[in-house]
CSV table of C-alpha atoms and ligand atoms in Angstrom, one decimal:
chain,number,residue,atom,x,y,z
A,190,MET,CA,122.1,97.2,103.2
A,191,SER,CA,118.9,95.4,104.0
A,192,THR,CA,115.6,97.0,103.2
A,193,PRO,CA,114.4,99.3,106.0
A,194,LEU,CA,111.2,98.5,107.8
A,195,MET,CA,109.8,101.9,107.0
A,196,GLU,CA,111.1,104.5,104.7
A,197,VAL,CA,109.4,107.9,104.1
A,198,ARG,CA,110.6,110.4,101.5
A,199,GLY,CA,109.6,114.0,101.1
A,200,LEU,CA,106.6,113.9,103.3
A,201,SER,CA,104.5,117.0,103.5
A,202,LYS,CA,101.1,117.7,105.1
A,203,VAL,CA,99.1,120.9,104.5
A,204,TYR,CA,96.0,121.4,106.7
A,205,ARG,CA,93.5,123.8,105.2
A,206,ARG,CA,91.4,125.7,107.6
A,207,GLY,CA,88.6,128.2,107.4
A,208,GLY,CA,85.5,128.7,105.3
A,209,LEU,CA,84.6,130.4,102.1
A,210,TRP,CA,85.9,133.8,102.9
A,211,SER,CA,88.9,133.2,105.0
A,212,ARG,CA,91.2,130.4,104.3
A,213,THR,CA,94.5,129.7,106.0
A,214,GLN,CA,96.8,126.8,105.5
A,215,VAL,CA,99.2,125.2,108.0
A,216,ASN,CA,102.3,123.4,106.7
A,217,ALA,CA,102.3,120.9,109.5
A,218,VAL,CA,105.1,118.7,107.9
A,219,ARG,CA,107.4,119.8,105.2
A,220,ASP,CA,109.7,117.6,103.1
A,221,LEU,CA,110.5,115.1,105.9
A,222,SER,CA,112.5,112.0,105.0
A,223,MET,CA,113.4,109.2,107.4
A,224,THR,CA,114.0,105.5,107.7
A,225,ILE,CA,113.3,103.1,110.5
A,226,ASP,CA,115.0,99.7,110.5
A,227,ALA,CA,113.5,96.5,111.9
A,228,GLY,CA,113.8,96.5,115.7
A,229,GLN,CA,115.3,100.0,115.8
A,230,ILE,CA,114.2,102.8,118.2
A,231,VAL,CA,114.0,106.1,116.6
A,232,ALA,CA,113.1,109.3,118.4
A,233,LEU,CA,111.3,112.2,116.8
A,234,VAL,CA,112.1,115.3,118.9
A,235,GLY,CA,110.8,118.8,118.7
A,236,GLU,CA,108.9,121.5,120.4
A,237,SER,CA,105.1,121.7,120.4
A,238,GLY,CA,103.7,122.4,117.0
A,239,SER,CA,106.7,121.2,115.1
A,240,GLY,CA,104.7,118.5,113.3
A,241,LYS,CA,105.7,115.4,115.2
A,242,THR,CA,102.1,114.1,115.8
A,243,THR,CA,101.2,114.7,112.1
A,244,ALA,CA,104.3,112.8,111.0
A,245,GLY,CA,103.5,109.9,113.3
A,246,ARG,CA,99.9,109.8,112.1
A,247,ILE,CA,101.0,109.8,108.5
A,248,LEU,CA,103.3,106.8,109.2
A,249,ALA,CA,100.4,105.0,111.0
A,250,ARG,CA,98.2,105.8,107.9
A,251,LEU,CA,95.8,107.8,110.0
A,252,VAL,CA,96.5,110.9,108.1
A,253,ARG,CA,97.1,111.1,104.3
A,254,PRO,CA,100.2,113.1,103.3
A,255,THR,CA,99.8,116.0,100.9
A,256,ALA,CA,103.0,114.8,99.2
A,257,GLY,CA,105.7,112.2,99.6
A,258,THR,CA,106.0,108.4,99.8
A,259,VAL,CA,105.7,105.9,102.6
A,260,GLU,CA,107.2,102.4,102.0
A,261,PHE,CA,106.9,99.5,104.4
A,262,GLU,CA,109.5,96.7,103.9
A,263,GLY,CA,110.2,98.1,100.4
A,264,ARG,CA,106.5,98.2,99.3
A,265,PRO,CA,104.4,101.3,98.9
A,266,ALA,CA,102.1,101.5,102.0
A,267,GLY,CA,98.4,101.5,101.3
A,268,HIS,CA,96.0,104.2,102.4
A,269,GLN,CA,94.5,102.2,105.2
A,270,PRO,CA,95.9,101.6,108.7
A,271,GLU,CA,97.6,98.2,108.8
A,272,PRO,CA,98.0,95.8,111.7
A,273,THR,CA,101.8,95.9,111.2
A,274,VAL,CA,102.0,99.5,112.4
A,275,GLN,CA,100.3,100.5,115.6
A,276,MET,CA,100.1,103.7,117.5
A,277,ILE,CA,100.1,104.5,121.3
A,278,PHE,CA,98.6,107.9,122.2
A,279,GLN,CA,99.5,110.6,124.6
A,280,ASP,CA,96.0,110.9,126.1
A,281,VAL,CA,95.7,107.9,128.4
A,282,PHE,CA,92.3,109.2,129.6
A,283,GLY,CA,90.6,109.7,126.3
A,284,SER,CA,92.1,106.7,124.5
A,285,LEU,CA,90.0,104.0,126.3
A,286,ASN,CA,86.2,103.9,126.0
A,287,PRO,CA,84.8,104.1,129.6
A,288,ALA,CA,81.9,101.9,128.6
A,289,HIS,CA,84.1,98.9,127.8
A,290,SER,CA,86.3,96.7,129.9
A,291,VAL,CA,90.0,96.3,129.4
A,292,GLY,CA,89.4,92.8,128.1
A,293,HIS,CA,86.9,94.1,125.5
A,294,HIS,CA,89.4,96.6,124.2
A,295,LEU,CA,92.1,93.9,123.8
A,296,ARG,CA,89.8,91.3,122.3
A,297,ARG,CA,88.7,93.8,119.6
A,298,ALA,CA,92.4,94.6,118.8
A,299,ILE,CA,93.5,90.9,118.4
A,300,VAL,CA,93.7,89.9,114.8
A,301,ARG,CA,91.4,86.9,114.6
A,302,SER,CA,93.7,84.3,113.0
A,303,ALA,CA,93.6,82.2,116.2
A,304,HIS,CA,90.6,80.1,117.3
A,305,GLU,CA,88.0,82.0,119.3
A,306,ASP,CA,88.9,80.1,122.5
A,307,ASP,CA,92.5,81.2,122.2
A,308,VAL,CA,91.5,84.9,122.4
A,309,ASP,CA,91.1,85.0,126.2
A,310,LYS,CA,94.5,83.3,126.5
A,311,THR,CA,96.1,86.0,124.2
A,312,VAL,CA,94.4,88.7,126.3
A,313,ALA,CA,96.0,87.3,129.4
A,314,GLU,CA,99.4,87.1,127.8
A,315,LEU,CA,99.2,90.6,126.5
A,316,LEU,CA,98.2,92.0,130.0
A,317,GLY,CA,101.0,89.9,131.6
A,318,SER,CA,103.5,91.2,129.1
A,319,VAL,CA,102.8,94.9,130.1
A,320,GLY,CA,102.9,94.1,133.8
A,321,LEU,CA,99.2,94.0,134.5
A,322,ARG,CA,98.8,91.0,136.7
A,323,PRO,CA,96.8,89.1,137.7
A,324,ALA,CA,95.6,89.4,134.1
A,325,GLU,CA,92.2,87.9,134.7
A,326,ARG,CA,91.4,90.6,137.2
A,327,PHE,CA,92.7,93.5,135.0
A,328,ALA,CA,90.7,92.2,132.0
A,329,LYS,CA,87.5,92.8,133.9
A,330,ARG,CA,88.4,96.4,134.9
A,331,TYR,CA,87.1,99.6,133.3
A,332,SER,CA,89.3,102.6,132.7
A,333,HIS,CA,88.0,104.6,135.7
A,334,GLU,CA,89.4,101.8,137.9
A,335,LEU,CA,92.9,102.2,136.5
A,336,SER,CA,95.7,104.7,137.3
A,337,GLY,CA,97.2,106.7,134.5
A,338,GLY,CA,100.2,104.4,134.3
A,339,GLN,CA,97.9,101.3,134.1
A,340,ARG,CA,95.9,102.9,131.4
A,341,GLN,CA,99.0,103.5,129.3
A,342,ARG,CA,100.0,99.9,129.9
A,343,VAL,CA,96.6,98.9,128.5
A,344,GLY,CA,97.2,101.2,125.5
A,345,ILE,CA,100.5,99.4,124.9
A,346,ALA,CA,98.9,96.0,125.2
A,347,ARG,CA,96.3,97.1,122.7
A,348,ALA,CA,99.0,98.3,120.3
A,349,LEU,CA,100.7,94.9,120.6
A,350,ALA,CA,97.6,92.8,120.1
A,351,PRO,CA,97.8,92.7,116.3
A,352,ALA,CA,101.5,91.7,116.5
A,353,PRO,CA,102.9,94.8,114.9
A,354,ARG,CA,106.4,95.3,113.5
A,355,LEU,CA,106.4,99.0,114.3
A,356,VAL,CA,104.9,100.9,117.2
A,357,ILE,CA,104.5,104.7,117.1
A,358,ALA,CA,104.4,106.1,120.6
A,359,ASP,CA,103.2,109.7,120.6
A,360,GLU,CA,104.4,111.4,123.8
A,361,PRO,CA,103.4,108.2,125.7
A,362,VAL,CA,104.5,109.4,129.1
A,363,SER,CA,104.0,113.2,129.1
A,364,MET,CA,100.6,112.9,130.8
A,365,LEU,CA,101.8,110.5,133.4
A,366,ASP,CA,103.2,111.1,136.9
A,367,MET,CA,107.0,111.4,137.0
A,368,SER,CA,107.1,108.3,139.2
A,369,VAL,CA,105.7,106.0,136.6
A,370,ARG,CA,107.4,107.5,133.5
A,371,VAL,CA,110.6,105.5,133.7
A,372,ASP,CA,108.6,102.3,134.1
A,373,ILE,CA,106.6,102.9,131.0
A,374,LEU,CA,109.8,103.9,129.0
A,375,ASN,CA,111.4,100.7,130.2
A,376,LEU,CA,108.4,98.7,129.1
A,377,LEU,CA,108.6,100.3,125.6
A,378,ALA,CA,112.4,99.7,125.4
A,379,GLY,CA,111.7,96.0,126.3
A,380,LEU,CA,109.4,95.5,123.4
A,381,ARG,CA,112.4,95.5,121.0
A,382,GLU,CA,114.2,92.8,123.1
A,383,LYS,CA,111.1,90.6,123.7
A,384,ARG,CA,109.3,91.0,120.4
A,385,GLY,CA,111.7,92.6,118.0
A,386,VAL,CA,109.3,95.5,117.5
A,387,ALA,CA,110.7,98.8,116.1
A,388,LEU,CA,109.6,102.0,117.9
A,389,LEU,CA,109.1,105.5,116.8
A,390,TYR,CA,109.2,107.5,120.0
A,391,ILE,CA,107.7,111.0,119.6
A,392,THR,CA,108.7,113.4,122.4
A,393,HIS,CA,109.6,117.0,123.2
A,394,ASP,CA,112.0,115.7,125.8
A,395,LEU,CA,115.6,115.2,124.6
A,396,VAL,CA,116.5,113.4,127.9
A,397,SER,CA,114.1,110.6,127.4
A,398,ALA,CA,115.0,110.4,123.7
A,399,ARG,CA,118.6,109.9,124.7
A,400,TYR,CA,117.5,107.2,127.2
A,401,LEU,CA,115.5,105.2,124.7
A,402,ALA,CA,116.6,105.8,121.2
A,403,ASP,CA,119.3,104.5,118.8
A,404,ARG,CA,118.7,107.4,116.5
A,405,ILE,CA,117.2,110.9,116.9
A,406,THR,CA,115.6,113.1,114.3
A,407,VAL,CA,114.9,116.7,115.3
A,408,MET,CA,112.0,118.6,113.8
A,409,PHE,CA,111.4,122.3,113.7
A,410,SER,CA,108.4,124.0,112.1
A,411,GLY,CA,107.5,120.9,110.1
A,412,TYR,CA,111.0,120.3,108.8
A,413,GLY,CA,113.5,117.6,109.8
A,414,VAL,CA,116.5,119.8,110.8
A,415,GLU,CA,118.9,117.1,112.0
A,416,SER,CA,119.2,113.3,112.2
A,417,ALA,CA,122.0,111.2,113.7
A,418,PRO,CA,122.7,108.2,115.9
A,419,ALA,CA,121.6,109.3,119.4
A,420,THR,CA,125.1,109.5,121.0
A,421,ALA,CA,126.5,111.5,118.0
A,422,LEU,CA,123.6,113.9,118.0
A,423,LEU,CA,124.0,114.6,121.7
A,424,ASP,CA,127.8,114.7,121.8
A,425,GLU,CA,128.2,116.8,118.6
A,426,PRO,CA,124.9,118.6,117.8
A,427,GLN,CA,125.3,120.3,114.4
A,428,HIS,CA,122.1,122.3,113.9
A,429,PRO,CA,121.7,125.5,116.0
A,430,TYR,CA,118.2,124.4,117.1
A,431,THR,CA,119.5,121.0,118.3
A,432,ARG,CA,122.2,122.9,120.3
A,433,LEU,CA,119.5,125.2,121.8
A,434,LEU,CA,117.4,122.2,122.8
A,435,LEU,CA,120.4,120.5,124.4
A,436,ALA,CA,121.5,123.7,126.2
A,437,SER,CA,118.1,123.8,127.9
A,438,VAL,CA,118.6,120.3,129.3
A,439,PRO,CA,119.6,120.5,133.0
A,440,GLY,CA,123.3,119.5,133.5
A,441,SER,CA,124.1,120.1,129.8
A,442,THR,CA,127.5,121.6,128.9
A,443,THR,CA,126.3,122.6,125.5
A,444,THR,CA,126.1,126.4,125.0
A,445,PRO,CA,123.5,127.5,122.4
A,446,THR,CA,125.6,130.1,120.8
A,447,LYS,CA,128.9,128.3,120.6
A,448,PRO,CA,129.5,128.0,116.8
A,449,THR,CA,130.7,124.7,115.5
A,450,VAL,CA,131.3,126.3,112.1
A,451,THR,CA,133.0,129.4,110.9
A,452,LYS,CA,130.5,131.8,109.4
A,453,PRO,CA,130.1,135.5,110.0
A,454,THR,CA,126.9,136.4,111.9
A,455,VAL,CA,125.1,139.4,110.5
A,456,ALA,CA,122.3,141.6,111.8
A,457,LYS,CA,119.3,139.3,112.4
A,458,PRO,CA,117.4,139.0,109.1
A,459,ALA,CA,113.7,139.0,109.1
A,460,THR,CA,111.8,135.7,108.5
A,461,THR,CA,110.5,135.1,105.0
A,462,ALA,CA,108.2,132.4,103.7
A,463,ASP,CA,111.1,130.9,101.6
A,464,GLY,CA,113.9,131.0,104.1
A,465,CYS,CA,114.8,128.8,107.0
A,466,PRO,CA,112.1,128.8,109.7
A,467,PHE,CA,114.7,129.0,112.4
A,468,VAL,CA,116.2,132.2,111.1
A,469,ALA,CA,114.6,134.5,113.8
A,470,ARG,CA,116.1,132.5,116.6
A,471,CYS,CA,119.4,131.4,115.1
A,472,PRO,CA,122.7,132.8,116.3
A,473,LEU,CA,124.3,131.9,113.0
A,474,ALA,CA,121.7,133.4,110.6
A,475,THR,CA,122.8,135.2,107.5
A,476,GLU,CA,120.8,137.0,104.7
A,477,GLN,CA,120.9,133.7,102.7
A,478,CYS,CA,119.1,131.9,105.6
A,479,ALA,CA,116.3,134.5,105.4
A,480,THR,CA,115.6,133.9,101.7
A,481,VAL,CA,116.7,130.3,100.9
A,482,MET,CA,115.6,127.2,102.6
A,483,PRO,CA,118.8,125.1,103.4
A,484,PRO,CA,119.0,121.8,101.6
A,485,VAL,CA,119.6,118.5,103.5
A,486,THR,CA,123.4,118.0,103.8
A,487,THR,CA,124.7,114.5,104.4
A,488,LEU,CA,127.5,114.2,106.9
A,489,PRO,CA,129.9,111.3,107.8
A,490,GLY,CA,128.6,108.9,110.4
A,491,ASP,CA,125.2,108.3,109.0
A,492,ARG,CA,123.8,111.7,109.8
A,493,TRP,CA,122.3,114.7,108.0
A,494,VAL,CA,121.5,118.3,108.8
A,495,ARG,CA,119.5,121.1,107.2
A,496,CYS,CA,121.5,124.3,107.8
A,497,HIS,CA,123.4,126.7,105.5
A,498,ALA,CA,126.1,127.1,108.2
A,499,VAL,CA,127.1,123.4,108.3
A,500,GLN,CA,129.2,122.2,105.4
A,501,SER,CA,129.7,118.5,104.6
B,264,ADP,P1,103.4,118.5,117.4
B,264,ADP,O1,102.9,117.1,117.6
B,264,ADP,O2,104.8,118.5,117.2
B,264,ADP,O3,103.0,119.4,118.5
B,264,ADP,P2,101.3,118.7,115.3
B,264,ADP,O4,101.6,117.7,114.3
B,264,ADP,O5,100.3,118.3,116.3
B,264,ADP,O6,102.7,119.1,116.1
B,264,ADP,O7,100.9,120.1,114.7
B,264,ADP,C1,101.7,120.7,113.7
B,264,ADP,C2,100.9,121.9,113.2
B,264,ADP,O8,99.8,121.5,112.5
B,264,ADP,C3,100.4,122.8,114.3
B,264,ADP,O9,100.5,124.1,113.8
B,264,ADP,C4,99.0,122.4,114.5
B,264,ADP,O10,98.2,123.4,114.9
B,264,ADP,C5,98.6,122.0,113.1
B,264,ADP,N1,97.6,120.9,113.0
B,264,ADP,C6,97.7,119.7,113.6
B,264,ADP,N2,96.6,118.9,113.4
B,264,ADP,C7,95.8,119.7,112.6
B,264,ADP,C8,94.4,119.5,112.1
B,264,ADP,N3,93.8,118.3,112.2
B,264,ADP,N4,93.9,120.5,111.4
B,264,ADP,C9,94.5,121.7,111.3
B,264,ADP,N5,95.8,121.9,111.8
B,264,ADP,C10,96.4,121.0,112.4
B,265,MG,MG1,102.0,116.2,119.3
């Protein structure tokens, strides 16, 4: 096996809120492990609040994990953001400074190894590669002169400027009109073919994850609950939460309650701090689920699941 491009082990992030008298803490990410290979497209899927953005920001070194390790090409990643890992954000309106032109944003993002006079040429190439032509005209524009889709194309061009090996795209199309979403997803998919860039695609939408990704990791309440090659995950979801997500996809034949495993269902146990966070919504929950967090079980076919009801 070759060294993965990025490997994270046991990532956790605790946000602490509040002042002197009232303190609460949020376990945004809990014991998350995953690998991304060179040129691979991995989707991180889960509902709002499940910790996807925090996980992505840890991988981009924008947030420091409370625990866990991040390795890039087999070496421990530093604490600073690196040009090799770039992030594309959901908020296409807030991510560009209205006072600066498109060209200015890109020139600032280009790592200056080239001679200064090559920079404008690189800006034009970047704009062309994200479909903003004629590049010279787009370089002079400001964000208010662009559509949402064009802004996200600029966001992608900016992420490509330092020639990254991994791009982390956090819900890159969820603020865009339906009509331009597929174009942007196709542009992202093309990065692998044209530049060999790996992609971590963060989304709440299993349909677009299936469209784009080689592998899907599902998060729930900060935990990774299931990870598998994309087709296997969609054809034979193992975790009850993955089944629930799939059943809510229009046209899906998956039923949320159909058990893949034989385990008696008991009266719904109450959620406790130590148990599985999905217990209150799980059709397969037992008393054990309420008190003991399931460990990660490795399954054949390069997949894993975190559920007491699934045996290897
Ligand atoms: P997702 O992207 O899946 O919606 P997030 O990573 O944004 O999830 O959030 C996970 C949890 O962490 C949520 O409960 C959220 O409120 C909390 N959280 C995220 N960012 C912060 C922050 N900077 N400070 C405190 N809590 C945060
Ligand atoms: Mg998010």
